[in-house]
XYZ file of C-alpha atoms in Angstrom:
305
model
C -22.496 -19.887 -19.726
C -18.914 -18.785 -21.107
C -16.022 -21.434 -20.828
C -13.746 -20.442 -18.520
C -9.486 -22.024 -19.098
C -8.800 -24.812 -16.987
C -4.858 -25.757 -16.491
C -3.750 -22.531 -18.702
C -2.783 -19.991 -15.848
C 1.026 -19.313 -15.718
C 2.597 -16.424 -13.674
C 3.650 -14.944 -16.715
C 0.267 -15.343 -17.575
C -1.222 -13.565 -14.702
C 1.060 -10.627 -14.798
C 0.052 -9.891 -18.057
C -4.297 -10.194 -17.344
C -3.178 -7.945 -14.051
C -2.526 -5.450 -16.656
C -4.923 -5.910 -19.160
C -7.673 -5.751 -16.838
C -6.463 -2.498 -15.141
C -5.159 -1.293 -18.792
C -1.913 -0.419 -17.471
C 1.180 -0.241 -19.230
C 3.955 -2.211 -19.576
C 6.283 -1.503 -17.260
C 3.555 -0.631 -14.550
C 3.735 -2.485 -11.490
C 1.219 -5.241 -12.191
C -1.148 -4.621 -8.801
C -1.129 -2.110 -6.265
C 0.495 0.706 -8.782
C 0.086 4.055 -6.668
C 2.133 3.679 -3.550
C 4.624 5.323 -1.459
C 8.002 3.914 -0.647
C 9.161 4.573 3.358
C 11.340 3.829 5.658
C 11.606 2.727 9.309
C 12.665 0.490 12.267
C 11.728 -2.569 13.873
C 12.293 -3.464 17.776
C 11.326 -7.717 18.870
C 8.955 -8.558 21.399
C 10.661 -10.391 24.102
C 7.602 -13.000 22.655
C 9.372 -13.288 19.080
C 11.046 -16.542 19.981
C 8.696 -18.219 20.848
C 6.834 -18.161 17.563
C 9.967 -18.165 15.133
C 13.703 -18.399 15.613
C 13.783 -16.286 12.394
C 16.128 -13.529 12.903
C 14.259 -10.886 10.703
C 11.565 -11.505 13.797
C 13.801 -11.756 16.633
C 16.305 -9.286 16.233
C 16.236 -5.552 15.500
C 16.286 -3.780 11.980
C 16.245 -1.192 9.705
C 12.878 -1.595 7.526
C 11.985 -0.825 4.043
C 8.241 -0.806 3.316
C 5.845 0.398 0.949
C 2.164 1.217 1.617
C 0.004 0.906 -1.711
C -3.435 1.539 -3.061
C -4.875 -0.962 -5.870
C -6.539 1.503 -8.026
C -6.810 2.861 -11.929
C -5.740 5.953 -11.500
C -4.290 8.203 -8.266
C -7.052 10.241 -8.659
C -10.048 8.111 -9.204
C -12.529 8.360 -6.024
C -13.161 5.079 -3.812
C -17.142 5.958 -3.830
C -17.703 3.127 -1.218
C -14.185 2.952 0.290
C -13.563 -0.744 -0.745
C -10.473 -0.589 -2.880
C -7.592 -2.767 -1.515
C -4.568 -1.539 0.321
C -1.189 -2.830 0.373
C 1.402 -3.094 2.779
C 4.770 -4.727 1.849
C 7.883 -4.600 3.973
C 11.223 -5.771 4.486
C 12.894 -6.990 7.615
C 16.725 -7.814 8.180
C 19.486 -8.353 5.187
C 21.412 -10.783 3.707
C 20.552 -13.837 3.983
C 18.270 -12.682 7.464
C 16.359 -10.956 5.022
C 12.476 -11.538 5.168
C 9.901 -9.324 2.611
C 6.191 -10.123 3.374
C 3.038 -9.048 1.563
C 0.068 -7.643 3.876
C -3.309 -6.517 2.454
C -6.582 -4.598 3.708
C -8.420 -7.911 3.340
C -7.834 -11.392 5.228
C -8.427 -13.978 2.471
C -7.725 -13.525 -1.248
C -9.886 -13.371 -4.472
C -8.653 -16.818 -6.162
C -7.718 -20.296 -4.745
C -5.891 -21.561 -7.316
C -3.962 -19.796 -10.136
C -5.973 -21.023 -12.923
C -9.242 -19.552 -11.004
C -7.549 -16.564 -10.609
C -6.305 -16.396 -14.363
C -10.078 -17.251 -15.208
C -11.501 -14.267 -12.898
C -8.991 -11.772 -14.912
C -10.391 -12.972 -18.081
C -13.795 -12.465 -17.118
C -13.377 -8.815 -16.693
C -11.377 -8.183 -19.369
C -12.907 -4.687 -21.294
C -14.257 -5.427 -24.672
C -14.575 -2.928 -27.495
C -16.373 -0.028 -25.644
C -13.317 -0.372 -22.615
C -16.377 -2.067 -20.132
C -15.891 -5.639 -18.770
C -19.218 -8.102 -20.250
C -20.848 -7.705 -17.173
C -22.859 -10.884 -17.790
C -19.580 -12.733 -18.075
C -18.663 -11.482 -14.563
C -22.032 -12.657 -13.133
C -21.549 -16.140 -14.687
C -18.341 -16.425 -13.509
C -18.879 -15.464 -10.189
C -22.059 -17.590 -9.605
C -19.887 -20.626 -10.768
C -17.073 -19.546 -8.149
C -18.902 -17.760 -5.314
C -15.375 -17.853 -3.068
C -14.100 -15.176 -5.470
C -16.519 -12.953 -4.008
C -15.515 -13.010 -0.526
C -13.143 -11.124 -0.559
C -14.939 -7.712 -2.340
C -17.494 -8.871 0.324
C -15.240 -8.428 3.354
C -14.172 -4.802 1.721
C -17.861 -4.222 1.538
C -18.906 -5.139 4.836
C -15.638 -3.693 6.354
C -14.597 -0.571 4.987
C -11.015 0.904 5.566
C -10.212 3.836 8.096
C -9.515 7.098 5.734
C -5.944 6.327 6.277
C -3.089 3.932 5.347
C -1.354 4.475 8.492
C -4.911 3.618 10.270
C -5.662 0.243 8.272
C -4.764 -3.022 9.757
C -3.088 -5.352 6.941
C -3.347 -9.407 6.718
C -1.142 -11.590 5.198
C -3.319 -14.341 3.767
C -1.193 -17.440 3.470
C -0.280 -19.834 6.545
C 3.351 -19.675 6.907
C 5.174 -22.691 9.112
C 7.487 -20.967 11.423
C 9.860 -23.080 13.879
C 10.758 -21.823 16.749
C 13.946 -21.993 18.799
C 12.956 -25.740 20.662
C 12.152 -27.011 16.466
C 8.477 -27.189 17.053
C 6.952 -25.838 13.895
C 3.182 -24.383 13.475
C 1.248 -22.318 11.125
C 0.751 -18.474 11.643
C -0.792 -15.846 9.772
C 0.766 -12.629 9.754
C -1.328 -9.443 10.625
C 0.046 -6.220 11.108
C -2.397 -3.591 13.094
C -1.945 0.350 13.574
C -0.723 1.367 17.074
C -2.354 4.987 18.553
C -3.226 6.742 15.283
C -6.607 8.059 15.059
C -8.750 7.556 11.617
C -9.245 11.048 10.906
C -9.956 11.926 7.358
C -8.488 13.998 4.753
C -10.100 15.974 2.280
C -9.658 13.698 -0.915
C -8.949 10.415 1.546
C -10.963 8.759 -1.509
C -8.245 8.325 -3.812
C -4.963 7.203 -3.886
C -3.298 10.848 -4.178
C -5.541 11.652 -0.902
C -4.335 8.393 0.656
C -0.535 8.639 0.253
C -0.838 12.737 1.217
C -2.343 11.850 4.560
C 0.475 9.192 5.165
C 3.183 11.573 4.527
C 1.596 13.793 7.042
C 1.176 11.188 9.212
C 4.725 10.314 9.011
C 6.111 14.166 8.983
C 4.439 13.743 12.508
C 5.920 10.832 13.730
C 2.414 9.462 13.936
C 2.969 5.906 11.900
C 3.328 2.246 14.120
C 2.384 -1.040 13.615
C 2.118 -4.030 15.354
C 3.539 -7.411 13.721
C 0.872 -10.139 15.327
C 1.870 -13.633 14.421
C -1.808 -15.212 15.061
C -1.533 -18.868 15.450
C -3.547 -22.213 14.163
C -5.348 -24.676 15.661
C -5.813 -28.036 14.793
C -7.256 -28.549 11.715
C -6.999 -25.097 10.817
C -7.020 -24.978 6.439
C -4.000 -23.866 5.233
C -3.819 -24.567 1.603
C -7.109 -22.352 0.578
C -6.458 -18.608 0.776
C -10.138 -17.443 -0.157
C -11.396 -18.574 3.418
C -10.513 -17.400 6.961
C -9.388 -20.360 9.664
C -12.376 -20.769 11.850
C -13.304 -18.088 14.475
C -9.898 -16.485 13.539
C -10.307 -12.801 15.201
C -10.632 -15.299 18.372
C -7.273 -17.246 17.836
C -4.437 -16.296 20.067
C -2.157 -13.534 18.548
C 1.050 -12.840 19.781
C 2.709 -9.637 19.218
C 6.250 -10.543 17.203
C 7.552 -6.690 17.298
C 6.851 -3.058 15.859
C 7.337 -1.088 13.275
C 7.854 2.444 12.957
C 8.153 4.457 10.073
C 10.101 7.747 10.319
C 10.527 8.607 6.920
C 10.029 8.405 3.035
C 12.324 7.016 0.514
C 12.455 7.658 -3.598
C 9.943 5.721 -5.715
C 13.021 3.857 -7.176
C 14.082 2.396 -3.479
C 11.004 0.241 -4.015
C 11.498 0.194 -7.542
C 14.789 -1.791 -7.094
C 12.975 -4.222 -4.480
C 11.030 -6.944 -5.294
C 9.171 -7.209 -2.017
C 9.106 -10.823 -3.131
C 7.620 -13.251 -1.113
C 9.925 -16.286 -1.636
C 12.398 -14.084 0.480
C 12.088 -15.533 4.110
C 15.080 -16.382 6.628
C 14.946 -19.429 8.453
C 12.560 -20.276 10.894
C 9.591 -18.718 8.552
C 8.880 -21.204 5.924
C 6.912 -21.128 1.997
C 3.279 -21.469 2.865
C 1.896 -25.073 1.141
C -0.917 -23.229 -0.978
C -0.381 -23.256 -4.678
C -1.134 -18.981 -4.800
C 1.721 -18.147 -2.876
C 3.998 -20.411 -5.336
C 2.889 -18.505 -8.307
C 3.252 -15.518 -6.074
C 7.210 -15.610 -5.966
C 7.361 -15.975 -9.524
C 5.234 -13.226 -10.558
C 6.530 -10.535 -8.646
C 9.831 -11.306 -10.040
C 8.287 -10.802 -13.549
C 6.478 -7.924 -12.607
C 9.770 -6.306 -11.251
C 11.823 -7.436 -14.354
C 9.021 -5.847 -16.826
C 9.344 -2.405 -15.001
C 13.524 -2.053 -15.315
């Protein structure tokens, strides 16, 4: 069985096996590459402050967002429509600012950095451009939580349709709410009215982002922002697993968000959609991922200027 690093994962690190593995260059945006960059509005639930006295959650805002599609190229096809989708957006300014990180998946493909540095380097391409597919195996039957996540995809395909795909943000974040008392939520951010009808080439990531413009041309884009909240005992440091019976915890709807417009590639560009950015009353989740999270999208973002 191959030797796998142990301790040797750094977010520098990471960035640069993101890459590799896709064989992107340079000053590609490390994951999620082919995305569109939009605009819109968000309006608080009269619930809001109960969850979080956060302003970015409790008071109303313009929104910068950015809907993404991790794949090669914009044109290769999604045969089985498991590819993951991205959803990144940006409530309040200043220092009310709040950027958090949704995907099409609820848990993550690594628990710790190192595993996740280690599951890169397993599918690195050798000579002939393929991964050692026996590496993979090996790697995978050592760290079977890695696979949950293409699992989930698998059993759970998307909707033809960014607008139409409900988003999860993995981590547990502590958010305190007006009284001080503090608990766990995990952000999930579901489509509101839009039907999952397909485009032609809704396949690849060209198809994708041409049916969201559309979508958006015709006013047709909404989400929902559900805080859903923990129970006792609930895990919070291990982002490859879901809390128990979690499509049964209580969700409370924190506000919506609707897009009404594109912006230029270089809006996003200039934004970081870093996840260290949260205003008070939303606090760093505990597990070590989202640490190395902050730092590598600032890398990322400094490697494309």
């Amino acid at each position: 069985m191959p030797k796998f690093p142990s301790g040797a994962a750094t977010p520098m690190s990471l960035v640069e096996a993101l890459r590799a593995v896709a064989g992107l260059p340079p000053k590609a945006r490390a994951s999620f590459c082919w995305g569109r960059c939009v605009r819109g509005t968000y309006a608080p639930s009269d619930q809001a402050k109960e969850i979080t006295r956060s302003r970015s959650f409790t008071m109303p805002s313009r929104v910068l967002a950015r809907f993404s599609a991790d794949c090669d190229s914009p044109n290769a096809v999604d045969t089985h429509g498991c590819s993951l989708r991205g959803f990144s957006f940006r409530l309040g300014s200043g220092l009310q600012r709040s950027e958090i990180l949704t995907h099409s998946a609820p848990v993550h493909f690594a628990r710790t950095p190192d595993q996740m540095l280690a599951f890169l380097q397993a599918r690195m391409p050798g000579p002939d451009g393929k991964p050692d597919m026996a590496q993979v195996a090996a790697f995978s039957a050592a760290n079977p939580e890695t696979l949950r996540q293409a699992s989930y995809l698998a059993a759970n395909p998307p909707p033809p349709s960014l607008a139409c795909t409900t988003y999860w943000g993995v981590h547990a974040f502590p958010a305190t709410n007006a009284g001080g008392e503090t608990r766990f939520i995990k952000f999930k951010v579901v489509p509101v009215g839009q039907e999952g009808r397909p485009a032609e080439d809704a396949a690849t990531a060209t198809g994708l982002l041409r049916d969201l413009e559309s979508r958006i041309a015709a006013r047709d884009v909404r989400f929902s922002v559900m805080a859903l909240l923990d129970r006792p005992g609930d895990p919070v440091m291990d982002v490859t697993i879901r809390w128990p019976d979690e499509d049964g915890h209580e969700a409370v709807r924190l506000g919506t968000i609707v897009i009404t417009g594109t912006e230029s590639s270089e809006a996003c560009g200039a934004a970081a959609f870093n996840p260290a950015n949260l205003a008070e009353g939303i606090g760093h989740p505990p597990d070590e991922m989202f640490a190395v999270r902050c730092t590598a999208y600032v890398i990322s973002q400094t490697r494309r200027r």
